[in-house]
CSV table of C-alpha atoms in Angstrom, one decimal:
chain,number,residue,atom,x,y,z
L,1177,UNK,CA,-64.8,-43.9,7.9
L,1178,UNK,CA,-66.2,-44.7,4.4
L,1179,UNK,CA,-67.5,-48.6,3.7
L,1180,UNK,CA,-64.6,-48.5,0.8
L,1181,UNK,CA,-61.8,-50.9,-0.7
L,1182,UNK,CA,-59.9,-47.6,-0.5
L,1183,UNK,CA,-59.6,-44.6,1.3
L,1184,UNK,CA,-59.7,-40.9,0.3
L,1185,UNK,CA,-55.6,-40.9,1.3
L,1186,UNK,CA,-55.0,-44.0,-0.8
L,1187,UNK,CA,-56.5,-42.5,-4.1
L,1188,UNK,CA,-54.9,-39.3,-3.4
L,1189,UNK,CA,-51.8,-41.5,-3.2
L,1190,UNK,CA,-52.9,-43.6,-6.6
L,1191,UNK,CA,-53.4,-41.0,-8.6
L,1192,UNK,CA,-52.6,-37.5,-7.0
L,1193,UNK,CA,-56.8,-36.6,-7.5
L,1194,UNK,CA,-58.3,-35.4,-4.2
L,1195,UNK,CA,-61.8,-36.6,-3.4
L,1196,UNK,CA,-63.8,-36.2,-0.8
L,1197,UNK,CA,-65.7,-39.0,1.3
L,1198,UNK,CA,-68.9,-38.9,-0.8
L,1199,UNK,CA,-67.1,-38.6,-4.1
L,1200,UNK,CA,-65.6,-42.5,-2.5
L,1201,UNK,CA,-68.4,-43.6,-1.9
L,1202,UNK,CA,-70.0,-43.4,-5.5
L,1203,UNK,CA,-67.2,-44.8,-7.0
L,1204,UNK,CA,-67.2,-47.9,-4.4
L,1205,UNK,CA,-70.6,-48.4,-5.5
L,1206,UNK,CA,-69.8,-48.1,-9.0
L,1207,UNK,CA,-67.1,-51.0,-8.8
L,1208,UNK,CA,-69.2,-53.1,-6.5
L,1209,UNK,CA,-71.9,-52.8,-9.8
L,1210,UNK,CA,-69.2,-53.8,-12.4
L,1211,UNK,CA,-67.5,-56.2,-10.2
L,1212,UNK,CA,-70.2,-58.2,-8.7
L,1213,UNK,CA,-68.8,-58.0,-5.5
L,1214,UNK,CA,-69.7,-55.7,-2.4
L,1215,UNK,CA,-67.5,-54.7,0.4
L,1216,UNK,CA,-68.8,-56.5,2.8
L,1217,UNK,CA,-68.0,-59.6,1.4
L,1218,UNK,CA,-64.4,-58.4,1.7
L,1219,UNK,CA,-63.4,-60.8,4.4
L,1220,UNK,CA,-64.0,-63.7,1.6
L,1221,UNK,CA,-62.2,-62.0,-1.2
L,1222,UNK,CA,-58.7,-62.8,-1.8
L,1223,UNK,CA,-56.0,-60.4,-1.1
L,1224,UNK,CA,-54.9,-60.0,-4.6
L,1225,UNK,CA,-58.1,-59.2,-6.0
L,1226,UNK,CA,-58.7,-56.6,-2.8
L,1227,UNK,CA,-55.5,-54.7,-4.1
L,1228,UNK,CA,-57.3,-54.6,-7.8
L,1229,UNK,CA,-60.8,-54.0,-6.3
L,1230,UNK,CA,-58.8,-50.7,-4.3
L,1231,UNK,CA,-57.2,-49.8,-7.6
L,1232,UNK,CA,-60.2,-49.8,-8.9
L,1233,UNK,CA,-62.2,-47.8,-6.5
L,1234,UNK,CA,-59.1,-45.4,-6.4
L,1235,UNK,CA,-59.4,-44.4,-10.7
L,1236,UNK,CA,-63.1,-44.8,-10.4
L,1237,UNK,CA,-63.3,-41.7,-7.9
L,1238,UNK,CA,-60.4,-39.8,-9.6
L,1239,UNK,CA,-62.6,-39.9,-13.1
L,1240,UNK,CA,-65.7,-39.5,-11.7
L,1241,UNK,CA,-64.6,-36.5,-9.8
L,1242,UNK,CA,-63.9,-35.0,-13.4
L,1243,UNK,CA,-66.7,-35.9,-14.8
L,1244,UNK,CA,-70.5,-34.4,-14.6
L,1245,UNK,CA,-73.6,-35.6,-13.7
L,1246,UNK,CA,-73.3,-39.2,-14.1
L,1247,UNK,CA,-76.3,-40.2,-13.3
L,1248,UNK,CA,-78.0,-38.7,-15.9
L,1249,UNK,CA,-76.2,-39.6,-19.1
L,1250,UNK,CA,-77.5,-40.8,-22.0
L,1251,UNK,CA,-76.9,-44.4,-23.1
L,1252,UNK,CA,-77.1,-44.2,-26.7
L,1253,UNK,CA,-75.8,-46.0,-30.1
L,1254,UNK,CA,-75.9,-42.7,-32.5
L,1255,UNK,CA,-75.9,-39.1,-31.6
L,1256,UNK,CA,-75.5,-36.3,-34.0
L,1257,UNK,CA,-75.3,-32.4,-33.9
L,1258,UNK,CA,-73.2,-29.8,-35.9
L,1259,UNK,CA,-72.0,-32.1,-38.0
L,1260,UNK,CA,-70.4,-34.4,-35.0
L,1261,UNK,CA,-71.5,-38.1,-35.0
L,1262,UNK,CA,-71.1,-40.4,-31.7
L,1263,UNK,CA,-71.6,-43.6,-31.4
L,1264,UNK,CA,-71.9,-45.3,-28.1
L,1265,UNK,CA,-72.0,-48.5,-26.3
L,1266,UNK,CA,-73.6,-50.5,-23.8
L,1267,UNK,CA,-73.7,-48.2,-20.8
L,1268,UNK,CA,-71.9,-45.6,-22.2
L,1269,UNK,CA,-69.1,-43.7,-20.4
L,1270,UNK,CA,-69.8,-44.3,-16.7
L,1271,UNK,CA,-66.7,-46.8,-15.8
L,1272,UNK,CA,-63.2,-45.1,-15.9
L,1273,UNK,CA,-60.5,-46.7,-18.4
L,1274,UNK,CA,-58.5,-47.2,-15.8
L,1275,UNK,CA,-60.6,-48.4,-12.9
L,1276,UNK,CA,-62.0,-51.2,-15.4
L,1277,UNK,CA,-58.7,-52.2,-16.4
L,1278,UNK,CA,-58.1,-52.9,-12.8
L,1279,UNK,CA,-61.3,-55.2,-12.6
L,1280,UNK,CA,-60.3,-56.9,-15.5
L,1281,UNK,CA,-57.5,-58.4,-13.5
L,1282,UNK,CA,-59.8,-60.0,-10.6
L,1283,UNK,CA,-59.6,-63.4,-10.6
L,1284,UNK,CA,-63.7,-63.8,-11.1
L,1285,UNK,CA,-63.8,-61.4,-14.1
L,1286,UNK,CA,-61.0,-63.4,-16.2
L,1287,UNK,CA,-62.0,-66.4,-18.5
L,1288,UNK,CA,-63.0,-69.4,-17.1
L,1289,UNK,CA,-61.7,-71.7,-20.0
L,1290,UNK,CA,-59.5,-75.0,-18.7
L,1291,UNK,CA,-56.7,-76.0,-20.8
L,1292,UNK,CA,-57.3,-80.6,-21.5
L,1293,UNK,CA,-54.1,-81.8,-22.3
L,1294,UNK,CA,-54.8,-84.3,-25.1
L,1295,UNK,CA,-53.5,-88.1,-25.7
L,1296,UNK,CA,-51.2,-86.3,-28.0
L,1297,UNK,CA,-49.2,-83.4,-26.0
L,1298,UNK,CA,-46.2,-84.3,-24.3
L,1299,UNK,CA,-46.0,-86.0,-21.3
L,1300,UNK,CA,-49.2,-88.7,-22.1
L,1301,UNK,CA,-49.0,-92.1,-20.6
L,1302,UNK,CA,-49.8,-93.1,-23.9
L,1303,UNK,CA,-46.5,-92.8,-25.3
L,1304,UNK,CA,-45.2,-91.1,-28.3
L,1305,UNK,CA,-48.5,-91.8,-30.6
L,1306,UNK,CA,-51.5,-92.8,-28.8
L,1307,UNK,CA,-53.3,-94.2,-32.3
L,1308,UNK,CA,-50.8,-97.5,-32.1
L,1309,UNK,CA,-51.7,-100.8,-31.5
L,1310,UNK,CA,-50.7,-102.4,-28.5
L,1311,UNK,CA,-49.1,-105.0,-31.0
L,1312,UNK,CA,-47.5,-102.5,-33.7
L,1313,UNK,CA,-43.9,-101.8,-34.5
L,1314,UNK,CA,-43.7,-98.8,-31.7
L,1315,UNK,CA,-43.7,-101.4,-29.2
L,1316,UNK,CA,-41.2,-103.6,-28.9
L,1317,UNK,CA,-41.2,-107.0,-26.7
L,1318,UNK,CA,-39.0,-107.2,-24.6
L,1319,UNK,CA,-38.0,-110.1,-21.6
L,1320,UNK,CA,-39.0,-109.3,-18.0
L,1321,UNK,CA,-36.3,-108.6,-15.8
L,1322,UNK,CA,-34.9,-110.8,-13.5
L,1323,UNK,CA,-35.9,-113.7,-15.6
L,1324,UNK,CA,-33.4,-117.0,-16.3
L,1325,UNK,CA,-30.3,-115.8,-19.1
């Protein structure tokens, strides 16, 4: 049994490829790289990023099985020959599309941003307009209940 957030049966069953137990374990340690995480820290990850970490791992060893020699590819920013030009990124063409679509949706890899709700949104304690004086037209006296008539 392969150290893996899926099994070989489970990618078959993701994406139809068949891979064999070594072919799993590259691309578990290809997600564990791009998803900072590693499987034995599984019993602390939450069940919902487990089903996109095994997603992951399931398209990552379906591509890589089509794909050669990864360990040896070139990371570059411009190639050219015969007239073809390419242009690549930051490590170049060693995720799958699919497998890092599925990390994308972990809870870790997301942004971290926190909505503030400001004195003027609805709901504020501050009323309708929070620049008002205490004294101003917006607020009204009124008597105290349960006062003489």
């Amino acid at each position: 049994m392969v150290d893996a957030w899926a099994s070989t049966g489970q990618v078959t069953d993701i994406t139809t490829a068949t891979v064999t137990e070594t072919q799993l374990v590259q691309a578990q340690a290809s997600v564990e790289m791009f998803s900072n995480r590693i499987y034995a820290d599984s019993d602390r990850i939450r069940p919902r990023d487990l089903y996109w970490l095994r997603l992951a791992v399931a398209y990552q060893a379906a591509w890589e099985a089509g794909q050669f020699d990864l360990n040896t590819r070139l990371d570059t920013t411009s190639a050219q020959q015969d007239g073809a030009v390419a242009t690549l990124g930051d490590r170049a063409v060693i995720l799958g599309p699919r497998a890092k679509q599925a990390l994308q949706r972990c809870s870790w890899m997301r942004s971290r941003s926190v909505h503030i709700r400001s004195a003027f949104e609805a709901g504020s304690a501050y009323g309708r307009d929070p620049l008002v004086d205490s004294e101003g037209d917006e607020h009204l006296w009124r008597p105290m209940s349960g006062g003489g008539s």
